[in-house]
């Protein structure tokens, strides 16, 4: 039994959470001010996306100083205050560690690019390329080539993300030592956990083979960029040298991690990580070319992904459960119905999140059912990934109307609009124009309204979290999908020697009949509909949790 298995994570995107300084960007003092709200949800751990010193080309995922705080977010003093306040409220802090790459403005890279003689040169990955040609055909996850020419040393450097995010060379033991010292710096301050950004990418395949043309995006990730030959050696070393010295939680973000290799990262016997964030369910609608090449959502496959991952960790390892984060669109717009069943489907997704085996992560704003933004013009979008993909689509003469529709659906900005606190200007997020435009629906969908309304999505989340906390069966109990081939209903059982639960979720806009005989000895614990229910059918987007009467 571990605290991080029983706890619930709340994820904060600091730029968009609460602006206390009046610069239009959320900050650390803003988080401090809202800690009572976070505590009121019943969550235990708070993962905050990067707030280190950064030129913010990728909103903090490009770090120029790992041991300092970006001025826009505060300083080391505001960090200390935040951590102390969190601890006094019994909240744990999880920081984001981004060490696959640094910013190109990091002093290491500035020196590295000047001369091959610099000791920092070997901190990064360089290739000469032949006769002016790029070393290979690898593409950056954010469009274009993954190689950028450096005139001073007449070489290319590797960047799997933007050209301002050069990849670190983990083959170099000094780089690894630097990383462990960064981790130690924060853990010795009392930080309780680390989410490790794209940790599956740190070991490179040194043959840098070309990628064949017809291979789909997800396979490129798995077979070329992620899961390199020394990845487990590095994580084990990190564990031994620093992680194992602290009682912390570690979660590795894992593009390219799947059912075949997932357990290798979190098997307790191997002393690597505690959990991983895999993306099988979140890339379910990605086509051959990735997220902006969408394919229809396959509900049966969606359920199967949860079942398969539960099975994978049924004996060893531990699952993490999440439905969205700062890199994906809003969960109610993606998996629910953000129109006529906004409230019902938000609550249904909450029920799914809080009743599976594994540690749930709740992303800011999902607890009030925040929706996609649907800006009507590309100029409103901010995210480098979106903008680069847009430019590339123009160059490739794509059908731009169709491409824009894909952006509206999939852009990461959907999840990055300001947190909707109340119905005042800018959603109560900031007194000035925010860095990214707030969703107009803040007048209706906001924390203040929902705190007052007992039946709100927010209060439903709080109740569900309480139910999960009071029933360890919902944390540790076994899981079985009761009807995997049903095209509208997700219904599963959770049980152990103490209790049995059955959860029914209707993922559709229609009334659906169900077999009520299996719940005849059960009592209803919670549902997202308040009016009297017939046991043999489920209303559109209805969610019910039943418990066996003893
Ligand atoms: C991760 C982060 C994402 C970032 C990328 C590069 O996927 O979650 O926001 O852009 O890594 O660091």
Tab-separated table of N, CA and C in Angstrom, residues 211-339:
chain	number	residue	atom	x	y	z
A	211	UNK	N	13.575	6.571	-41.622
A	211	UNK	CA	12.247	5.999	-41.370
A	211	UNK	C	11.592	5.708	-42.720
A	212	UNK	N	11.105	4.491	-42.940
A	212	UNK	CA	10.450	4.194	-44.228
A	212	UNK	C	9.205	5.078	-44.424
A	213	UNK	N	8.850	5.306	-45.679
A	213	UNK	CA	7.768	6.241	-45.998
A	213	UNK	C	6.400	5.881	-45.477
A	214	UNK	N	6.078	4.580	-45.556
A	214	UNK	CA	4.682	4.206	-45.311
A	214	UNK	C	4.356	3.906	-43.855
A	215	UNK	N	5.237	4.237	-42.959
A	215	UNK	CA	5.037	3.863	-41.560
A	215	UNK	C	4.207	4.931	-40.834
A	216	UNK	N	3.258	4.478	-39.995
A	216	UNK	CA	2.358	5.448	-39.360
A	216	UNK	C	3.031	6.124	-38.165
A	217	UNK	N	2.528	7.318	-37.827
A	217	UNK	CA	3.131	8.176	-36.808
A	217	UNK	C	3.384	7.436	-35.480
A	218	UNK	N	2.384	6.676	-35.041
A	218	UNK	CA	2.487	6.014	-33.740
A	218	UNK	C	3.629	4.994	-33.740
A	219	UNK	N	3.834	4.328	-34.872
A	219	UNK	CA	4.924	3.347	-34.956
A	219	UNK	C	6.291	4.037	-35.041
A	220	UNK	N	6.329	5.198	-35.688
A	220	UNK	CA	7.584	5.956	-35.750
A	220	UNK	C	8.031	6.255	-34.320
A	221	UNK	N	7.080	6.711	-33.535
A	221	UNK	CA	7.371	7.035	-32.145
A	221	UNK	C	7.927	5.808	-31.423
A	222	UNK	N	7.189	4.722	-31.516
A	222	UNK	CA	7.584	3.531	-30.762
A	222	UNK	C	8.938	2.975	-31.221
A	223	UNK	N	9.094	2.869	-32.541
A	223	UNK	CA	10.239	2.092	-33.057
A	223	UNK	C	11.471	2.912	-33.392
A	224	UNK	N	11.326	4.229	-33.552
A	224	UNK	CA	12.492	5.038	-33.933
A	224	UNK	C	12.922	6.009	-32.831
A	225	UNK	N	11.927	6.680	-32.197
A	225	UNK	CA	12.297	7.724	-31.243
A	225	UNK	C	12.326	7.217	-29.798
A	226	UNK	N	11.338	6.414	-29.447
A	226	UNK	CA	11.207	6.018	-28.040
A	226	UNK	C	11.831	4.651	-27.795
A	227	UNK	N	11.949	4.299	-26.510
A	227	UNK	CA	12.380	2.960	-26.084
A	227	UNK	C	13.750	2.571	-26.646
A	228	UNK	N	14.662	3.523	-26.681
A	228	UNK	CA	16.015	3.251	-27.186
A	228	UNK	C	16.741	2.222	-26.327
A	229	UNK	N	17.894	1.735	-26.831
A	229	UNK	CA	18.551	0.585	-26.207
A	229	UNK	C	18.979	0.784	-24.747
A	230	UNK	N	19.239	2.040	-24.340
A	230	UNK	CA	19.747	2.219	-22.969
A	230	UNK	C	18.734	2.888	-22.039
A	231	UNK	N	17.479	3.018	-22.499
A	231	UNK	CA	16.509	3.780	-21.685
A	231	UNK	C	16.348	3.194	-20.279
A	232	UNK	N	16.289	1.875	-20.176
A	232	UNK	CA	16.078	1.277	-18.840
A	232	UNK	C	17.322	1.376	-17.973
A	233	UNK	N	18.464	1.280	-18.630
A	233	UNK	CA	19.718	1.453	-17.881
A	233	UNK	C	19.767	2.868	-17.260
A	234	UNK	N	19.391	3.866	-18.054
A	234	UNK	CA	19.425	5.248	-17.557
A	234	UNK	C	18.435	5.460	-16.412
A	235	UNK	N	17.229	4.946	-16.592
A	235	UNK	CA	16.219	5.181	-15.544
A	235	UNK	C	16.626	4.449	-14.254
A	236	UNK	N	17.173	3.269	-14.416
A	236	UNK	CA	17.638	2.522	-13.217
A	236	UNK	C	18.734	3.298	-12.499
A	237	UNK	N	19.640	3.853	-13.299
A	237	UNK	CA	20.738	4.621	-12.707
A	237	UNK	C	20.193	5.844	-11.957
A	238	UNK	N	19.225	6.516	-12.591
A	238	UNK	CA	18.610	7.697	-11.972
A	238	UNK	C	17.934	7.310	-10.657
A	239	UNK	N	17.285	6.151	-10.708
A	239	UNK	CA	16.595	5.664	-9.520
A	239	UNK	C	17.601	5.421	-8.395
A	240	UNK	N	18.683	4.730	-8.762
A	240	UNK	CA	19.679	4.370	-7.754
A	240	UNK	C	20.383	5.612	-7.184
A	241	UNK	N	20.754	6.511	-8.091
A	241	UNK	CA	21.569	7.656	-7.669
A	241	UNK	C	20.771	8.703	-6.906
A	242	UNK	N	19.472	8.830	-7.238
A	242	UNK	CA	18.748	9.933	-6.571
A	242	UNK	C	17.322	9.584	-6.133
A	243	UNK	N	16.523	9.008	-7.016
A	243	UNK	CA	15.099	8.822	-6.680
A	243	UNK	C	14.911	7.973	-5.430
A	244	UNK	N	15.702	6.895	-5.333
A	244	UNK	CA	15.514	5.935	-4.237
A	244	UNK	C	15.837	6.528	-2.861
A	245	UNK	N	16.445	7.695	-2.862
A	245	UNK	CA	16.807	8.305	-1.571
A	245	UNK	C	15.630	9.058	-0.940
A	246	UNK	N	14.533	9.165	-1.674
A	246	UNK	CA	13.397	9.954	-1.188
A	246	UNK	C	12.105	9.140	-1.270
A	247	UNK	N	11.129	9.489	-0.399
A	247	UNK	CA	9.811	8.855	-0.480
A	247	UNK	C	8.949	9.703	-1.422
A	248	UNK	N	9.086	9.413	-2.695
A	248	UNK	CA	8.411	10.250	-3.691
A	248	UNK	C	7.615	9.383	-4.663
A	249	UNK	N	6.840	10.041	-5.516
A	249	UNK	CA	6.175	9.325	-6.607
A	249	UNK	C	6.804	9.766	-7.924
A	250	UNK	N	6.966	8.818	-8.839
A	250	UNK	CA	7.508	9.169	-10.157
A	250	UNK	C	6.558	8.662	-11.244
A	251	UNK	N	6.284	9.533	-12.181
A	251	UNK	CA	5.405	9.152	-13.296
A	251	UNK	C	6.121	9.537	-14.581
A	252	UNK	N	6.353	8.573	-15.431
A	252	UNK	CA	7.045	8.853	-16.684
A	252	UNK	C	6.038	9.095	-17.795
A	253	UNK	N	6.219	10.219	-18.496
A	253	UNK	CA	5.364	10.431	-19.661
A	253	UNK	C	5.951	9.618	-20.802
A	254	UNK	N	5.105	8.847	-21.465
A	254	UNK	CA	5.678	7.881	-22.367
A	254	UNK	C	5.131	7.793	-23.764
A	255	UNK	N	5.452	8.768	-24.638
A	255	UNK	CA	5.120	8.519	-26.036
A	255	UNK	C	5.843	7.243	-26.486
A	256	UNK	N	5.201	6.430	-27.270
A	256	UNK	CA	5.841	5.204	-27.750
A	256	UNK	C	5.776	4.052	-26.759
A	257	UNK	N	5.201	4.310	-25.589
A	257	UNK	CA	5.037	3.208	-24.626
A	257	UNK	C	3.683	2.555	-24.899
A	258	UNK	N	3.710	1.232	-24.968
A	258	UNK	CA	2.464	0.515	-25.258
A	258	UNK	C	2.389	-0.772	-24.444
A	259	UNK	N	1.404	-1.593	-24.775
A	259	UNK	CA	1.166	-2.806	-23.978
A	259	UNK	C	2.372	-3.752	-23.997
A	260	UNK	N	3.147	-3.714	-25.059
A	260	UNK	CA	4.281	-4.634	-25.143
A	260	UNK	C	5.455	-4.219	-24.270
A	261	UNK	N	5.627	-2.905	-24.086
A	261	UNK	CA	6.818	-2.482	-23.340
A	261	UNK	C	6.494	-1.743	-22.040
A	262	UNK	N	5.198	-1.492	-21.781
A	262	UNK	CA	4.791	-0.658	-20.642
A	262	UNK	C	5.283	-1.163	-19.299
A	263	UNK	N	5.158	-2.460	-19.089
A	263	UNK	CA	5.516	-3.009	-17.781
A	263	UNK	C	7.002	-2.828	-17.473
A	264	UNK	N	7.824	-2.808	-18.519
A	264	UNK	CA	9.270	-2.672	-18.302
A	264	UNK	C	9.641	-1.385	-17.550
A	265	UNK	N	8.789	-0.372	-17.662
A	265	UNK	CA	9.110	0.901	-17.012
A	265	UNK	C	8.688	0.939	-15.542
A	266	UNK	N	7.708	0.101	-15.178
A	266	UNK	CA	7.120	0.257	-13.836
A	266	UNK	C	7.097	-1.033	-13.012
A	267	UNK	N	7.791	-2.047	-13.483
A	267	UNK	CA	7.854	-3.290	-12.727
A	267	UNK	C	8.646	-3.048	-11.436
A	268	UNK	N	8.002	-3.272	-10.302
A	268	UNK	CA	8.646	-2.956	-9.003
A	268	UNK	C	10.002	-3.640	-8.859
A	269	UNK	N	10.150	-4.816	-9.421
A	269	UNK	CA	11.412	-5.561	-9.258
A	269	UNK	C	12.582	-4.872	-9.948
A	270	UNK	N	12.270	-3.984	-10.880
A	270	UNK	CA	13.333	-3.374	-11.685
A	270	UNK	C	13.785	-2.005	-11.183
A	271	UNK	N	13.089	-1.481	-10.168
A	271	UNK	CA	13.457	-0.177	-9.597
A	271	UNK	C	13.626	0.928	-10.641
A	272	UNK	N	12.562	1.194	-11.366
A	272	UNK	CA	12.611	2.324	-12.311
A	272	UNK	C	11.586	3.379	-11.879
A	273	UNK	N	10.390	3.367	-12.491
A	273	UNK	CA	9.388	4.390	-12.179
A	273	UNK	C	8.179	3.750	-11.490
A	274	UNK	N	7.319	4.608	-10.893
A	274	UNK	CA	6.119	4.071	-10.250
A	274	UNK	C	4.961	3.918	-11.237
A	275	UNK	N	4.828	4.891	-12.120
A	275	UNK	CA	3.700	4.861	-13.062
A	275	UNK	C	4.138	5.482	-14.382
A	276	UNK	N	3.336	5.230	-15.407
A	276	UNK	CA	3.580	5.921	-16.674
A	276	UNK	C	2.267	6.530	-17.184
A	277	UNK	N	2.398	7.567	-17.954
A	277	UNK	CA	1.257	8.074	-18.724
A	277	UNK	C	1.428	7.530	-20.131
A	278	UNK	N	0.590	6.581	-20.510
A	278	UNK	CA	0.639	6.086	-21.890
A	278	UNK	C	-0.478	6.779	-22.676
A	279	UNK	N	-0.407	6.708	-23.999
A	279	UNK	CA	-1.353	7.489	-24.806
A	279	UNK	C	-2.255	6.649	-25.704
A	280	UNK	N	-2.371	5.366	-25.411
A	280	UNK	CA	-3.173	4.517	-26.301
A	280	UNK	C	-4.596	5.046	-26.507
A	281	UNK	N	-5.227	5.479	-25.416
A	281	UNK	CA	-6.609	5.963	-25.551
A	281	UNK	C	-6.663	7.380	-26.119
A	282	UNK	N	-5.567	8.124	-25.979
A	282	UNK	CA	-5.610	9.513	-26.438
A	282	UNK	C	-5.118	9.677	-27.881
A	283	UNK	N	-4.589	8.606	-28.429
A	283	UNK	CA	-4.217	8.673	-29.846
A	283	UNK	C	-5.191	7.811	-30.662
A	284	UNK	N	-6.277	7.421	-30.035
A	284	UNK	CA	-7.232	6.485	-30.648
A	284	UNK	C	-7.815	7.021	-31.975
A	285	UNK	N	-7.909	8.356	-32.069
A	285	UNK	CA	-8.480	8.937	-33.294
A	285	UNK	C	-7.398	9.562	-34.183
A	286	UNK	N	-6.133	9.190	-33.956
A	286	UNK	CA	-5.058	9.694	-34.819
A	286	UNK	C	-4.961	8.821	-36.061
A	287	UNK	N	-4.880	9.471	-37.208
A	287	UNK	CA	-4.719	8.713	-38.444
A	287	UNK	C	-3.243	8.509	-38.763
A	288	UNK	N	-2.983	8.122	-39.994
A	288	UNK	CA	-1.620	7.796	-40.434
A	288	UNK	C	-0.624	8.916	-40.120
A	289	UNK	N	-1.077	10.164	-40.351
A	289	UNK	CA	-0.145	11.278	-40.169
A	289	UNK	C	-0.234	11.943	-38.791
A	290	UNK	N	-1.020	11.327	-37.914
A	290	UNK	CA	-1.067	11.868	-36.561
A	290	UNK	C	-2.370	12.563	-36.229
A	291	UNK	N	-2.285	13.493	-35.279
A	291	UNK	CA	-3.511	14.045	-34.685
A	291	UNK	C	-4.357	14.896	-35.640
A	292	UNK	N	-3.697	15.556	-36.610
A	292	UNK	CA	-4.474	16.399	-37.528
A	292	UNK	C	-4.938	15.628	-38.765
A	293	UNK	N	-4.849	14.324	-38.647
A	293	UNK	CA	-5.318	13.454	-39.716
A	293	UNK	C	-6.282	12.443	-39.042
A	294	UNK	N	-7.407	12.984	-38.540
A	294	UNK	CA	-8.230	12.175	-37.634
A	294	UNK	C	-8.987	11.024	-38.295
A	295	UNK	N	-9.196	9.966	-37.518
A	295	UNK	CA	-10.051	8.854	-37.940
A	295	UNK	C	-11.180	8.745	-36.916
A	296	UNK	N	-12.301	8.085	-37.290
A	296	UNK	CA	-13.437	8.052	-36.355
A	296	UNK	C	-13.101	7.368	-35.023
A	297	UNK	N	-13.752	7.833	-33.973
A	297	UNK	CA	-13.575	7.290	-32.631
A	297	UNK	C	-14.192	5.898	-32.559
A	298	UNK	N	-13.429	4.938	-32.048
A	298	UNK	CA	-13.895	3.556	-31.977
A	298	UNK	C	-14.131	3.194	-30.503
A	299	UNK	N	-15.417	3.161	-30.110
A	299	UNK	CA	-15.772	2.991	-28.699
A	299	UNK	C	-15.349	1.619	-28.146
A	300	UNK	N	-15.517	0.584	-28.961
A	300	UNK	CA	-15.159	-0.768	-28.492
A	300	UNK	C	-13.643	-0.816	-28.215
A	301	UNK	N	-12.905	-0.196	-29.121
A	301	UNK	CA	-11.443	-0.149	-28.943
A	301	UNK	C	-11.074	0.651	-27.678
A	302	UNK	N	-11.791	1.734	-27.472
A	302	UNK	CA	-11.576	2.601	-26.295
A	302	UNK	C	-11.687	1.765	-25.008
A	303	UNK	N	-12.758	0.987	-24.922
A	303	UNK	CA	-12.968	0.161	-23.717
A	303	UNK	C	-11.863	-0.880	-23.588
A	304	UNK	N	-11.524	-1.455	-24.716
A	304	UNK	CA	-10.518	-2.511	-24.715
A	304	UNK	C	-9.160	-1.990	-24.215
A	305	UNK	N	-8.857	-0.752	-24.563
A	305	UNK	CA	-7.584	-0.168	-24.118
A	305	UNK	C	-7.533	-0.139	-22.587
A	306	UNK	N	-8.645	0.305	-21.968
A	306	UNK	CA	-8.661	0.334	-20.497
A	306	UNK	C	-8.537	-1.077	-19.929
A	307	UNK	N	-9.223	-2.023	-20.548
A	307	UNK	CA	-9.189	-3.405	-20.043
A	307	UNK	C	-7.791	-3.992	-20.191
A	308	UNK	N	-7.186	-3.780	-21.336
A	308	UNK	CA	-5.857	-4.343	-21.573
A	308	UNK	C	-4.808	-3.784	-20.626
A	309	UNK	N	-4.875	-2.482	-20.394
A	309	UNK	CA	-3.886	-1.868	-19.499
A	309	UNK	C	-4.118	-2.305	-18.058
A	310	UNK	N	-5.395	-2.488	-17.693
A	310	UNK	CA	-5.655	-2.984	-16.345
A	310	UNK	C	-5.055	-4.379	-16.172
A	311	UNK	N	-5.234	-5.189	-17.202
A	311	UNK	CA	-4.717	-6.558	-17.147
A	311	UNK	C	-3.181	-6.556	-17.060
A	312	UNK	N	-2.581	-5.671	-17.838
A	312	UNK	CA	-1.119	-5.618	-17.858
A	312	UNK	C	-0.542	-5.395	-16.462
A	313	UNK	N	-1.232	-4.565	-15.673
A	313	UNK	CA	-0.714	-4.221	-14.344
A	313	UNK	C	-1.416	-4.995	-13.229
A	314	UNK	N	-2.098	-6.088	-13.588
A	314	UNK	CA	-2.878	-6.770	-12.547
A	314	UNK	C	-1.981	-7.479	-11.524
A	315	UNK	N	-0.788	-7.828	-11.902
A	315	UNK	CA	0.109	-8.507	-10.940
A	315	UNK	C	1.296	-7.630	-10.534
A	316	UNK	N	1.859	-6.940	-11.488
A	316	UNK	CA	3.003	-6.076	-11.205
A	316	UNK	C	2.728	-4.705	-11.804
A	317	UNK	N	3.414	-3.703	-11.240
A	317	UNK	CA	3.221	-2.349	-11.769
A	317	UNK	C	1.938	-1.723	-11.246
A	318	UNK	N	1.697	-0.511	-11.660
A	318	UNK	CA	0.502	0.217	-11.207
A	318	UNK	C	0.088	1.176	-12.306
A	319	UNK	N	-1.211	1.267	-12.540
A	319	UNK	CA	-1.718	2.068	-13.652
A	319	UNK	C	-1.908	3.536	-13.255
A	320	UNK	N	-1.864	4.424	-14.236
A	320	UNK	CA	-2.304	5.800	-13.989
A	320	UNK	C	-3.484	6.027	-14.926
A	321	UNK	N	-4.499	6.694	-14.408
A	321	UNK	CA	-5.724	6.877	-15.188
A	321	UNK	C	-5.904	8.360	-15.475
A	322	UNK	N	-6.000	8.703	-16.736
A	322	UNK	CA	-6.290	10.100	-17.089
A	322	UNK	C	-6.992	10.116	-18.436
A	323	UNK	N	-7.783	11.128	-18.654
A	323	UNK	CA	-8.549	11.203	-19.910
A	323	UNK	C	-8.118	12.382	-20.772
A	324	UNK	N	-7.351	13.271	-20.172
A	324	UNK	CA	-6.865	14.424	-20.927
A	324	UNK	C	-5.811	15.142	-20.111
A	325	UNK	N	-5.141	16.083	-20.727
A	325	UNK	CA	-4.196	16.957	-20.015
A	325	UNK	C	-3.938	18.180	-20.889
A	326	UNK	N	-2.834	18.876	-20.641
A	326	UNK	CA	-2.564	20.124	-21.367
A	326	UNK	C	-2.175	19.882	-22.826
A	327	UNK	N	-2.014	18.637	-23.233
A	327	UNK	CA	-1.609	18.325	-24.609
A	327	UNK	C	-2.753	17.808	-25.474
A	328	UNK	N	-3.946	17.704	-24.909
A	328	UNK	CA	-5.069	17.141	-25.675
A	328	UNK	C	-6.284	18.034	-25.504
A	329	UNK	N	-7.288	17.809	-26.353
A	329	UNK	CA	-8.453	18.662	-26.225
A	329	UNK	C	-9.239	18.293	-24.969
A	330	UNK	N	-10.254	19.062	-24.681
A	330	UNK	CA	-11.036	18.896	-23.461
A	330	UNK	C	-11.815	17.582	-23.478
A	331	UNK	N	-11.856	16.918	-22.337
A	331	UNK	CA	-12.426	15.562	-22.331
A	331	UNK	C	-13.913	15.544	-22.676
A	332	UNK	N	-14.651	16.541	-22.220
A	332	UNK	CA	-16.093	16.495	-22.516
A	332	UNK	C	-16.361	16.765	-23.993
A	333	UNK	N	-15.498	17.557	-24.619
A	333	UNK	CA	-15.687	17.815	-26.053
A	333	UNK	C	-15.213	16.627	-26.879
A	334	UNK	N	-14.286	15.874	-26.334
A	334	UNK	CA	-13.688	14.782	-27.099
A	334	UNK	C	-14.434	13.461	-26.921
A	335	UNK	N	-14.712	13.110	-25.680
A	335	UNK	CA	-15.321	11.804	-25.427
A	335	UNK	C	-16.780	11.904	-24.992
A	336	UNK	N	-17.230	13.141	-24.662
A	336	UNK	CA	-18.603	13.308	-24.215
A	336	UNK	C	-19.404	14.044	-25.264
A	337	UNK	N	-20.426	14.769	-24.796
A	337	UNK	CA	-21.244	15.598	-25.681
A	337	UNK	C	-21.290	16.975	-25.016
A	338	UNK	N	-20.499	17.919	-25.545
A	338	UNK	CA	-20.387	19.206	-24.846
A	338	UNK	C	-21.526	20.150	-25.201
A	339	UNK	N	-22.532	19.593	-25.873
A	339	UNK	CA	-23.671	20.399	-26.258
A	339	UNK	C	-24.865	20.057	-25.359
